[in-house]
Coordinates of N, CA and C in Angstrom, one line a residue:
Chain O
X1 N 0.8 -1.2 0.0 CA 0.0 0.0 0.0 C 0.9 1.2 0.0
X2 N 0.4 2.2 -1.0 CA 1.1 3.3 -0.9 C 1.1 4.1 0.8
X3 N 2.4 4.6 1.1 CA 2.5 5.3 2.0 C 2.4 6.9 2.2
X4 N 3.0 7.8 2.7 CA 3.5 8.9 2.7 C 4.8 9.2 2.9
X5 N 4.9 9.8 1.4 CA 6.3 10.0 1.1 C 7.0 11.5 1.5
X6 N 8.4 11.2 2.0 CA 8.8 12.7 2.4 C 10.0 12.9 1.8
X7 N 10.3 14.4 0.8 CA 11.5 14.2 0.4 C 12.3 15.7 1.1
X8 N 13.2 15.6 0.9 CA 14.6 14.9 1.1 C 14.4 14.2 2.4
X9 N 15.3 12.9 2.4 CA 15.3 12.5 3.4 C 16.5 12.7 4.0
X10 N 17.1 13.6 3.6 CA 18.4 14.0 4.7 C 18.8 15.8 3.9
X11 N 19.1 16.3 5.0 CA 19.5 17.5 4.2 C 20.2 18.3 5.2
X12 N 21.1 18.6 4.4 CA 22.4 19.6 5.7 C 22.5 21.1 4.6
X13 N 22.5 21.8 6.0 CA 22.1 23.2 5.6 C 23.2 23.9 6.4
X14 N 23.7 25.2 5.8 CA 24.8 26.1 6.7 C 23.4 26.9 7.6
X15 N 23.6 27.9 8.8 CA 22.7 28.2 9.2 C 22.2 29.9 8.6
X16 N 21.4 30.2 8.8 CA 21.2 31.4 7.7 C 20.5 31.0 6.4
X17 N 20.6 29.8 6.3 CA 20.2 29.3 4.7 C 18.8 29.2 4.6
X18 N 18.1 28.7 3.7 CA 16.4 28.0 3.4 C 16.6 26.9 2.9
X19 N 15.4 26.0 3.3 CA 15.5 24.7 3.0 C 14.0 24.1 2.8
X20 N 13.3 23.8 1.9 CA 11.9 23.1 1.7 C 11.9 21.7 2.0
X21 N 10.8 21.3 2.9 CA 10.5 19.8 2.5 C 9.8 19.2 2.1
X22 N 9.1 18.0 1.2 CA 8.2 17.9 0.7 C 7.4 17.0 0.9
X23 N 5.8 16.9 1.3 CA 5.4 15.5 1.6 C 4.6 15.2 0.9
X24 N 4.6 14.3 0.3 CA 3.0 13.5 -0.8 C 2.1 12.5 0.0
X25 N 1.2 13.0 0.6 CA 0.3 12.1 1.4 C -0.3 11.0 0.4
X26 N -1.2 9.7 1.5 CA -1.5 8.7 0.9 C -2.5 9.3 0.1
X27 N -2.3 8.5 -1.1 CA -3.6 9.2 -1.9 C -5.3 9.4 -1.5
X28 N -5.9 10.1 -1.8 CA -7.0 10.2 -1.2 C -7.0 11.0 0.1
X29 N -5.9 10.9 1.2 CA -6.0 11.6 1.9 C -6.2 13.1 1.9
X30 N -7.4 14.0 2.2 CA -7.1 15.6 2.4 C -6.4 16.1 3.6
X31 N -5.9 15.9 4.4 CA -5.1 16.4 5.3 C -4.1 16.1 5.5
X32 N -2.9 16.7 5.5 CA -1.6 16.9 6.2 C -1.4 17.4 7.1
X33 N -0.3 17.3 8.1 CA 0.4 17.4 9.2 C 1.5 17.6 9.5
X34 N 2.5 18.6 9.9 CA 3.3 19.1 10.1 C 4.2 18.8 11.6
X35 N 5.0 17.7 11.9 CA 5.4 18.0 13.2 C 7.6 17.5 13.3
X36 N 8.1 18.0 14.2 CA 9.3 18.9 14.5 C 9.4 17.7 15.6
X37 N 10.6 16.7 15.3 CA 11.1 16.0 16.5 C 12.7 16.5 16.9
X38 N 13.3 16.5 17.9 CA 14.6 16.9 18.3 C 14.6 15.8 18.8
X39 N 16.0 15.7 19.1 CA 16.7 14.3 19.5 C 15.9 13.9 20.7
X40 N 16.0 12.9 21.2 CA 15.4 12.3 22.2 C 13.8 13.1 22.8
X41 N 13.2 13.7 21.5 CA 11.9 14.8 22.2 C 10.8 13.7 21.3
X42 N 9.6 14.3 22.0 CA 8.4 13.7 21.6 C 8.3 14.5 20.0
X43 N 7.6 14.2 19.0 CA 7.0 15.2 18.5 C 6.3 16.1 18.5
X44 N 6.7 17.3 18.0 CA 5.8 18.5 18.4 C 4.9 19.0 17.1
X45 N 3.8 19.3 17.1 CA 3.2 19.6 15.6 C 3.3 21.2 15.8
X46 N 3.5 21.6 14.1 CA 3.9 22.1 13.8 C 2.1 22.8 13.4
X47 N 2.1 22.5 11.9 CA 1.0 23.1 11.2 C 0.7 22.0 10.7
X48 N -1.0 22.3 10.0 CA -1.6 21.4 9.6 C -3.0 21.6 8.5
X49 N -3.1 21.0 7.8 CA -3.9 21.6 6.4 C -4.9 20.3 6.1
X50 N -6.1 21.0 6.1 CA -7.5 20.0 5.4 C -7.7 21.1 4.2
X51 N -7.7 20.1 3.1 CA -8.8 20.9 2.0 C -7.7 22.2 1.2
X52 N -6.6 22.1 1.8 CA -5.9 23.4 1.3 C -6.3 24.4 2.1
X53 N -6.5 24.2 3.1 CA -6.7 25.7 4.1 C -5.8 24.7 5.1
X54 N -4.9 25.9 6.1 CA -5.1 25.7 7.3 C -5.9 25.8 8.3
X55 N -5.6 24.4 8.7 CA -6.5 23.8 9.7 C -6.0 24.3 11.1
X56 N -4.8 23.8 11.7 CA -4.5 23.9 12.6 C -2.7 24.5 12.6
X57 N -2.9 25.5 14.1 CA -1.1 26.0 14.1 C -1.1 25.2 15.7
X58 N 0.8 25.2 15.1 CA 0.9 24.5 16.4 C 2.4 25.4 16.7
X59 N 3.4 24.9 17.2 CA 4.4 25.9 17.8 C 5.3 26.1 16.7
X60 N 4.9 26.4 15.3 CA 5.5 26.5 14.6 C 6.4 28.1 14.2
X61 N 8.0 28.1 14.4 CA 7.8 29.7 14.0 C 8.0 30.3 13.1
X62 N 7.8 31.7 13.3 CA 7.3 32.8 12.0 C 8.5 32.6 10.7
X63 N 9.7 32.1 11.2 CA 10.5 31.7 9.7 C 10.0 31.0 9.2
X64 N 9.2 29.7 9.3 CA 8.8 28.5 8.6 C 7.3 29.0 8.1
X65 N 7.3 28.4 6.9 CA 6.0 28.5 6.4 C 5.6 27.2 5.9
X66 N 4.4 27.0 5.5 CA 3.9 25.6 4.4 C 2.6 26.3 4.2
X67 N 2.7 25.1 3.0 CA 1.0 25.4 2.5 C 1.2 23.5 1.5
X68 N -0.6 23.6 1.4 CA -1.0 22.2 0.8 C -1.6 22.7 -0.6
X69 N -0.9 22.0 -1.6 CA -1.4 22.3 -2.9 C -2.7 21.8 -3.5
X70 N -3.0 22.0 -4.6 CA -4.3 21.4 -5.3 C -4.2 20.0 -5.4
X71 N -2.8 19.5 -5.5 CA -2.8 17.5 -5.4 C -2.5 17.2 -3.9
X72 N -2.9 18.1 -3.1 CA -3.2 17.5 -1.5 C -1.2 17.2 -1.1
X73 N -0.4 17.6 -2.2 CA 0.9 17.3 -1.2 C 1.2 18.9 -1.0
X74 N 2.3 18.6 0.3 CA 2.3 19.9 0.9 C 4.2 20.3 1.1
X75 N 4.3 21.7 1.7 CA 5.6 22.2 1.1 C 6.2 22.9 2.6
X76 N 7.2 22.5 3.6 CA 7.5 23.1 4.3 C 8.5 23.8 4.0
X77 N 8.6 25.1 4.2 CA 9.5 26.0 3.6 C 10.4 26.8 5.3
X78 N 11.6 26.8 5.4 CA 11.9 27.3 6.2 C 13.3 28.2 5.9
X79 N 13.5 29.4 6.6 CA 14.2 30.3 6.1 C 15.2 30.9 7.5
X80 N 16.1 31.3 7.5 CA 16.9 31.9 8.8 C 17.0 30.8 9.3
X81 N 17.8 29.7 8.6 CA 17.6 28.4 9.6 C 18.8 28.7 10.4
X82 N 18.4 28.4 11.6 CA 19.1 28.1 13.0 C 19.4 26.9 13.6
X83 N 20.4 26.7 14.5 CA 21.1 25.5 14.6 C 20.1 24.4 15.7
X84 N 19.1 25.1 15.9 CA 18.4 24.6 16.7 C 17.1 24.1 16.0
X85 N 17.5 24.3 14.5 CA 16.0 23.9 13.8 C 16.6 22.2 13.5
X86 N 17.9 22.1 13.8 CA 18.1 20.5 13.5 C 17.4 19.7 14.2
X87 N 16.4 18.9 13.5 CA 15.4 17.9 13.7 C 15.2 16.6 12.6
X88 N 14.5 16.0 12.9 CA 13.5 14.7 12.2 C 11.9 15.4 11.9
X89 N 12.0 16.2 10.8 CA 10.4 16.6 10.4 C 9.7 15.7 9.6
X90 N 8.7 15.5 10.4 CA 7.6 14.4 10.4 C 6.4 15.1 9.7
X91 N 5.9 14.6 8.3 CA 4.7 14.5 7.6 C 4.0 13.2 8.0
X92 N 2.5 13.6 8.0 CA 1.4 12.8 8.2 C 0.3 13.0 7.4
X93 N -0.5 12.2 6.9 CA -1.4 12.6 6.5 C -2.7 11.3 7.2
X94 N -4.2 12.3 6.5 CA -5.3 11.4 7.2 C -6.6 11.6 6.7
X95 N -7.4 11.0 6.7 CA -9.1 10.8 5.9 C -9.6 11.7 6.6
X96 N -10.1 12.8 6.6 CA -11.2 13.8 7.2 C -12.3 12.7 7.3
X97 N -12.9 12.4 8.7 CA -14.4 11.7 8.5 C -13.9 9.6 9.0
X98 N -12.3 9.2 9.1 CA -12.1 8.2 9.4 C -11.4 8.2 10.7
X99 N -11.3 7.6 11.2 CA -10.8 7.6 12.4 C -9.6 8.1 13.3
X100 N -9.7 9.5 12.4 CA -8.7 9.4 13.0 C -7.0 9.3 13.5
X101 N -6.7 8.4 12.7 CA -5.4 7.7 12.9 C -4.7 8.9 11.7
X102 N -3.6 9.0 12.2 CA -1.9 9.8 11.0 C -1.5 8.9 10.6
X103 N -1.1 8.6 9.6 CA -0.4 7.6 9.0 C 1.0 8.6 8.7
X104 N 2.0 8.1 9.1 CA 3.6 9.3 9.3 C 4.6 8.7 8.3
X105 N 5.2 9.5 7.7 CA 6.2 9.3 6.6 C 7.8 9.1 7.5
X106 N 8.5 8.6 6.8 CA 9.6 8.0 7.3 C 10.3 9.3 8.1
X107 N 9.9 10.8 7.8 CA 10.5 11.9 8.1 C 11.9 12.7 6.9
X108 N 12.2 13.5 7.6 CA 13.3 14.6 6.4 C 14.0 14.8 8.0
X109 N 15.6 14.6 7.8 CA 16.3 14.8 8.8 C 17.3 15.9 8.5
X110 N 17.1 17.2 9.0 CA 17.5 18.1 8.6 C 19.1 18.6 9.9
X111 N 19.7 18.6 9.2 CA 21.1 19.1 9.7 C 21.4 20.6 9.4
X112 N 21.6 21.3 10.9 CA 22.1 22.7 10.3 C 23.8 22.7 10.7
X113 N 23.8 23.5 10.2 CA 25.8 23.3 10.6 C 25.9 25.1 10.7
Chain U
X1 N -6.9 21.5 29.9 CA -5.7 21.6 28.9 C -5.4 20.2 28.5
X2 N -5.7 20.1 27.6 CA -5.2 18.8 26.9 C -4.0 18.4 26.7
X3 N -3.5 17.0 27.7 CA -2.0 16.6 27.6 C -2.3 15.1 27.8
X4 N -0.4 14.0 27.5 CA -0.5 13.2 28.0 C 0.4 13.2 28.4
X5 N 0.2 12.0 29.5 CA 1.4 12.2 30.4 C 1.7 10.3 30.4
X6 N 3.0 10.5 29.9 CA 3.6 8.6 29.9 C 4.7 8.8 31.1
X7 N 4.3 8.3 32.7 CA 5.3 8.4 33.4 C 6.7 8.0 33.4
X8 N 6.7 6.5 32.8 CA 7.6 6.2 33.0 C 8.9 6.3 31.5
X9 N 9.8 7.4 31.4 CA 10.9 7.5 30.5 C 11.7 6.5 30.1
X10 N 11.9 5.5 30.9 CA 12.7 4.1 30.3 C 12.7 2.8 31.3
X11 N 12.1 1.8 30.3 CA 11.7 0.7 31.3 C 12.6 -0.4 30.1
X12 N 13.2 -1.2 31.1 CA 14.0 -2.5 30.5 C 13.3 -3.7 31.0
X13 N 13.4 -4.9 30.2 CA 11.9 -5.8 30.6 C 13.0 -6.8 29.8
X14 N 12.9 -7.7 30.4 CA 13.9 -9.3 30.1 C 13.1 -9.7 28.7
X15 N 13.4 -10.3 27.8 CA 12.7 -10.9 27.1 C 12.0 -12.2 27.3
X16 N 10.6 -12.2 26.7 CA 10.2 -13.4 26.9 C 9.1 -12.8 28.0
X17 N 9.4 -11.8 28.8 CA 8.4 -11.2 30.0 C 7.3 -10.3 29.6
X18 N 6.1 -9.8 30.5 CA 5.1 -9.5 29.9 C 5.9 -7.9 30.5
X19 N 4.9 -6.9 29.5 CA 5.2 -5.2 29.5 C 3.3 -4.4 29.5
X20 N 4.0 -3.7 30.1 CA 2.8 -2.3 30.5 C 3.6 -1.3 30.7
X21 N 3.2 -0.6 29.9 CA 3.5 1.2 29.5 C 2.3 1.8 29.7
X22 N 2.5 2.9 30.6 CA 1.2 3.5 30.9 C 1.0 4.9 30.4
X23 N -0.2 5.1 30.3 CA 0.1 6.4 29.6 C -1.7 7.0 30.3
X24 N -1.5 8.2 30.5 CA -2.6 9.0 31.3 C -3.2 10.2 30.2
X25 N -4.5 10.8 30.4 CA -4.4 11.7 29.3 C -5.4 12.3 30.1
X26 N -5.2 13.9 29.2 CA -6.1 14.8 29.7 C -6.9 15.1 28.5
X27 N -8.2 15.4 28.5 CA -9.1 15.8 27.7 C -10.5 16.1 27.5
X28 N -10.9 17.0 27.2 CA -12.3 17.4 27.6 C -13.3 16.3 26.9
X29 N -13.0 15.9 25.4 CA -14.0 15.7 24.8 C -13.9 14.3 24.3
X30 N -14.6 13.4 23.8 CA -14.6 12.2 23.8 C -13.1 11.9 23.2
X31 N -11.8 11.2 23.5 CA -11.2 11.4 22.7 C -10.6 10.0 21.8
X32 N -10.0 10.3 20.5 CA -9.3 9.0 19.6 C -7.9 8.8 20.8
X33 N -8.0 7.6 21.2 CA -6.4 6.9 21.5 C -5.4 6.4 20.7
X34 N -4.3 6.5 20.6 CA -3.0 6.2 19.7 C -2.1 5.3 20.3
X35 N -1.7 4.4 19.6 CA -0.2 4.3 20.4 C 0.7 4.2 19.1
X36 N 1.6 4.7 19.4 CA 2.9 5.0 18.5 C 4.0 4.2 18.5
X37 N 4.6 3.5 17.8 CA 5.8 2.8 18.1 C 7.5 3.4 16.9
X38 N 8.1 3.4 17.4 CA 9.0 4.4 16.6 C 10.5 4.1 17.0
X39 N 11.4 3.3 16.0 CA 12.2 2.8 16.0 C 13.6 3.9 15.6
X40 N 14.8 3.7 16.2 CA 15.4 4.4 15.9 C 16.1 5.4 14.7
X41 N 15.5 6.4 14.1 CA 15.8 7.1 13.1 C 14.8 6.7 12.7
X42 N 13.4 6.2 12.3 CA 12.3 5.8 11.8 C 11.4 6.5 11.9
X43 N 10.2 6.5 11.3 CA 9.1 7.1 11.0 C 7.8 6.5 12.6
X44 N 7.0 7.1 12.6 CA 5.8 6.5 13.6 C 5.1 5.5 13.2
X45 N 5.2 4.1 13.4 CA 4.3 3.2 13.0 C 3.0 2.8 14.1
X46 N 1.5 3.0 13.7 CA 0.3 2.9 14.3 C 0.4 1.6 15.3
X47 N 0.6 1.7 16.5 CA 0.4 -0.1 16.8 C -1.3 -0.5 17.3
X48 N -2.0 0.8 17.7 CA -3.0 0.4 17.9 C -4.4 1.6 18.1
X49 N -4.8 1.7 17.7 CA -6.1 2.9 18.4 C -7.6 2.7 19.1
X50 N -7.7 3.3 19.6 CA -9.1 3.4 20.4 C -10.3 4.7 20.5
X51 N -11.5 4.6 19.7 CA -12.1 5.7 19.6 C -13.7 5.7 20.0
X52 N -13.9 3.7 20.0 CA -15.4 3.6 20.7 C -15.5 2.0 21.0
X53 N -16.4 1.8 21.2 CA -17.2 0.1 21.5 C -16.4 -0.6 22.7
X54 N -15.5 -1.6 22.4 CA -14.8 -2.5 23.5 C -13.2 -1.9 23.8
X55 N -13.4 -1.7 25.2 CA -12.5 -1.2 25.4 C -10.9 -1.5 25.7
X56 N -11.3 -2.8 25.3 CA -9.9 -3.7 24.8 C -9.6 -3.6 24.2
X57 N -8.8 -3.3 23.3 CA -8.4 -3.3 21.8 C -6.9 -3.9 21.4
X58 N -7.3 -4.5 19.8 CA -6.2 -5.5 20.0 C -5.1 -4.7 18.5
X59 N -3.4 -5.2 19.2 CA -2.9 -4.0 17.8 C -2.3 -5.4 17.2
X60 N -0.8 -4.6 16.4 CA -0.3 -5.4 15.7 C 0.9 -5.5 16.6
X61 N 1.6 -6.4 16.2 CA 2.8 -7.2 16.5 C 2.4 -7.6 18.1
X62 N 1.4 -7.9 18.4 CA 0.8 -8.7 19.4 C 0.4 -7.8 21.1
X63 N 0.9 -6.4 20.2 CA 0.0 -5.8 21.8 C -1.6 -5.0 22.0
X64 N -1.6 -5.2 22.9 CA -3.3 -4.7 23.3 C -3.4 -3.7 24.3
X65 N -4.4 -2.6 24.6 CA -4.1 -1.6 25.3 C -6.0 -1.7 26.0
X66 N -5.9 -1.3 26.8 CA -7.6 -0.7 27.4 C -7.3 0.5 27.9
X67 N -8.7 0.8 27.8 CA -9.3 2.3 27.8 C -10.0 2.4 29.0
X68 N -9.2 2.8 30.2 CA -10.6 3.0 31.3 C -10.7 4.7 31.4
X69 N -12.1 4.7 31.2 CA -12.2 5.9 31.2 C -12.2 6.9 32.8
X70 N -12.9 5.8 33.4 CA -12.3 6.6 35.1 C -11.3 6.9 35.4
X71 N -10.1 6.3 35.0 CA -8.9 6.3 35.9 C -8.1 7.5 34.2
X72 N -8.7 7.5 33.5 CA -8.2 8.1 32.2 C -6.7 7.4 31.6
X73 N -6.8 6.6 31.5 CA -5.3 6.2 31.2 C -6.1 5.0 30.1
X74 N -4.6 4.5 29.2 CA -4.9 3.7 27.9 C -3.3 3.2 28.1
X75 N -3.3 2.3 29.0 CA -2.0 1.5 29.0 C -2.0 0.3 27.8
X76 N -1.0 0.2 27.6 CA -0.4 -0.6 26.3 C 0.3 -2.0 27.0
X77 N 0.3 -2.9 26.6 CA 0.5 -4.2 27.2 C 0.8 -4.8 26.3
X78 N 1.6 -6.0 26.5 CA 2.3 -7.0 25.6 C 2.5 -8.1 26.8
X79 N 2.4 -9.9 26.4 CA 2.1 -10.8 27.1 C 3.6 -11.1 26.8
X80 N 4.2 -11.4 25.9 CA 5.9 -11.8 26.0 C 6.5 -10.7 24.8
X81 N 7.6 -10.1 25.7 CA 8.2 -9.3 24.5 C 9.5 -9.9 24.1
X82 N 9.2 -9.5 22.3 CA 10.5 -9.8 21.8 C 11.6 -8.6 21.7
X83 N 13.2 -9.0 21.6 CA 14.3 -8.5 21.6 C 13.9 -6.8 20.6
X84 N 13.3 -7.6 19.4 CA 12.3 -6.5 18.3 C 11.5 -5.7 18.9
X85 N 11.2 -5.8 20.1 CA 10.1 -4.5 20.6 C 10.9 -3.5 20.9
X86 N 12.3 -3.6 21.2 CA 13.2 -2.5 21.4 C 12.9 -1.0 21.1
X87 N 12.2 -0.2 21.4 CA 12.0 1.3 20.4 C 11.9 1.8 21.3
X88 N 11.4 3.6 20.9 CA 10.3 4.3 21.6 C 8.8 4.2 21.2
X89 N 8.3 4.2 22.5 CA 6.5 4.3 22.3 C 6.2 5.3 22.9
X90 N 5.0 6.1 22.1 CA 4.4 7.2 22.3 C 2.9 7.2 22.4
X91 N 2.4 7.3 22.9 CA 1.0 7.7 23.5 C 0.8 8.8 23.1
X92 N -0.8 8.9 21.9 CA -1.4 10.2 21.8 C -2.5 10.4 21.6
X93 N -3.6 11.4 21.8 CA -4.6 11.7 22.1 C -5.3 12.8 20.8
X94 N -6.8 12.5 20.7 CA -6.7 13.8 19.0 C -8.0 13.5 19.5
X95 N -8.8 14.4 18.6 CA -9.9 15.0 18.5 C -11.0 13.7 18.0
X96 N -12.1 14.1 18.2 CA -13.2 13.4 17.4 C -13.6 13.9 16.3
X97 N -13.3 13.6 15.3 CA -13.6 13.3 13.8 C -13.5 15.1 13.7
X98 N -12.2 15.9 14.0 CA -12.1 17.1 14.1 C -11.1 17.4 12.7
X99 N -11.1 17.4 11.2 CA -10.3 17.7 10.2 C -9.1 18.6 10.8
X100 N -8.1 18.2 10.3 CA -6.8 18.6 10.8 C -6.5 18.9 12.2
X101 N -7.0 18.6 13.0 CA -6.8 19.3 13.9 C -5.7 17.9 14.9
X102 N -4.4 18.7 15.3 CA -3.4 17.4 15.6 C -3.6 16.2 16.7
X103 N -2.9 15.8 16.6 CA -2.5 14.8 17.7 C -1.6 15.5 19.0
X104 N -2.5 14.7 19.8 CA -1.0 15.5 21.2 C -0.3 14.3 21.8
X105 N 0.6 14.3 22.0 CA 2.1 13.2 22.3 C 2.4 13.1 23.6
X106 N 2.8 12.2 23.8 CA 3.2 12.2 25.3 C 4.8 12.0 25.0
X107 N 5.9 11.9 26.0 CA 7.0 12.7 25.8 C 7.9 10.8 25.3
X108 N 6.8 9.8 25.3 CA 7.5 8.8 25.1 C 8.0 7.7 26.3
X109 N 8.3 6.5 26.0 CA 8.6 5.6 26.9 C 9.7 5.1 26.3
X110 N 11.2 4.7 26.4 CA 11.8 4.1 25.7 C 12.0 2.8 26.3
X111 N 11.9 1.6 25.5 CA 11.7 0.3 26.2 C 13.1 -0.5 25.6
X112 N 13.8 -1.3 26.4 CA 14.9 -1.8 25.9 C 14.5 -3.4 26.6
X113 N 15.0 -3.7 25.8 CA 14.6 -5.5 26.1 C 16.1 -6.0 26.5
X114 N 16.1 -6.9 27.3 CA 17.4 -7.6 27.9 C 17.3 -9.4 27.5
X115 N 18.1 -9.8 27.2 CA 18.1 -11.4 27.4 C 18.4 -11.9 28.0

């Protein structure tokens, strides 16, 4: 069964730089999800999009942006990267109307230097 | 304020022995239960959810969790674990049939198995 795909899955960045990541949810899915792991931390969500609008903000900051396109995959864009943005950024997507559940992409493991 | 709370941060369990990870939650409104399983450098794989009917519920790779809703907690249980259960588990709590609206995490259990 198709999954959710996240690309790059590794990506090293000087700090000051920008860096997009990209997720293609399961098909059919309308919703994505946005969340930000640090080493040994829980995940934190980020942002989140039904339908091409956002849905939901979470502790995401004012450098980072995303938005969900017309084929339901979505684009985190982040800019003035800081050395503290080095994480495991986790896409999810999910059925508006099914239970519920995120189904999570392998992640984009972002290195700042 | 909606949180979860998984007290215990790191439990080591012999293999072959039974496991419970506990996890507590706060929430106003009827809520979906998760349990998360997530292996090192890996993505979140579903092990099991809980949203209505029996409050037993059975996942994959052989564990089952219950839902009491008095005591609020949705502990996760395994009858014999293998060397393979090795990971972190995460406990999380989300909305009722609420479009986009996230999941909230508990900070994790990391379970290490011994032989």
């Amino acid at each position: 069964a198709a999954g959710v795909i996240q690309s790059p899955r590794h990506l090293i960045k000087e700090k000051r730089e920008t860096a997009t990541l990209k997720c293609y949810p399961i098909p059919r899915h309308d919703t994505v999800y946005w969340y930000q792991q640090g080493p040994g931390q829980d995940p934190q969500f980020l942002i989140s999009f039904y339908e091409k609008m956002q849905s939901d903000k979470g502790s995401i900051p004012d450098r980072f942006s995303a938005q969900q396109f017309s084929d339901y995959h979505s684009e985190l864009n982040m800019s003035s990267l800081e050395l503290g943005d080095s994480a495991l950024y986790f896409c999810a997507s999910s059925l508006h109307g099914s239970t519920g559940e995120l189904f999570f992409g392998e992640g984009s493991r972002l290195t700042v230097l | 304020a909606q949180s979860v709370t998984q007290p215990d941060i790191h439990i080591t369990v012999s293999e072959g022995a039974s496991l419970e990870l506990r996890c507590n939650y706060s929430y106003g409104a009827t809520p979906y239960l998760f349990w998360y399983v997530q292996s090192p450098g890996q993505g979140l794989q579903l092990l099991l959810k809980y949203f209505s009917g029996d409050t037993l519920v059975q996942g994959i790779k052989g564990f089952e969790a219950e839902f009491k809703r008095s005591q609020s907690s949705f502990n996760l249980r395994k009858p014999s674990v293998h060397w393979s259960d090795a990971a972190e588990y995460f406990c999380a709590v989300g909305p009722f049939n609420q479009a986009g609206t996230a999941l909230i995490f508990g900070k994790g259990t990391t379970l290490s198995v011994s032989s």
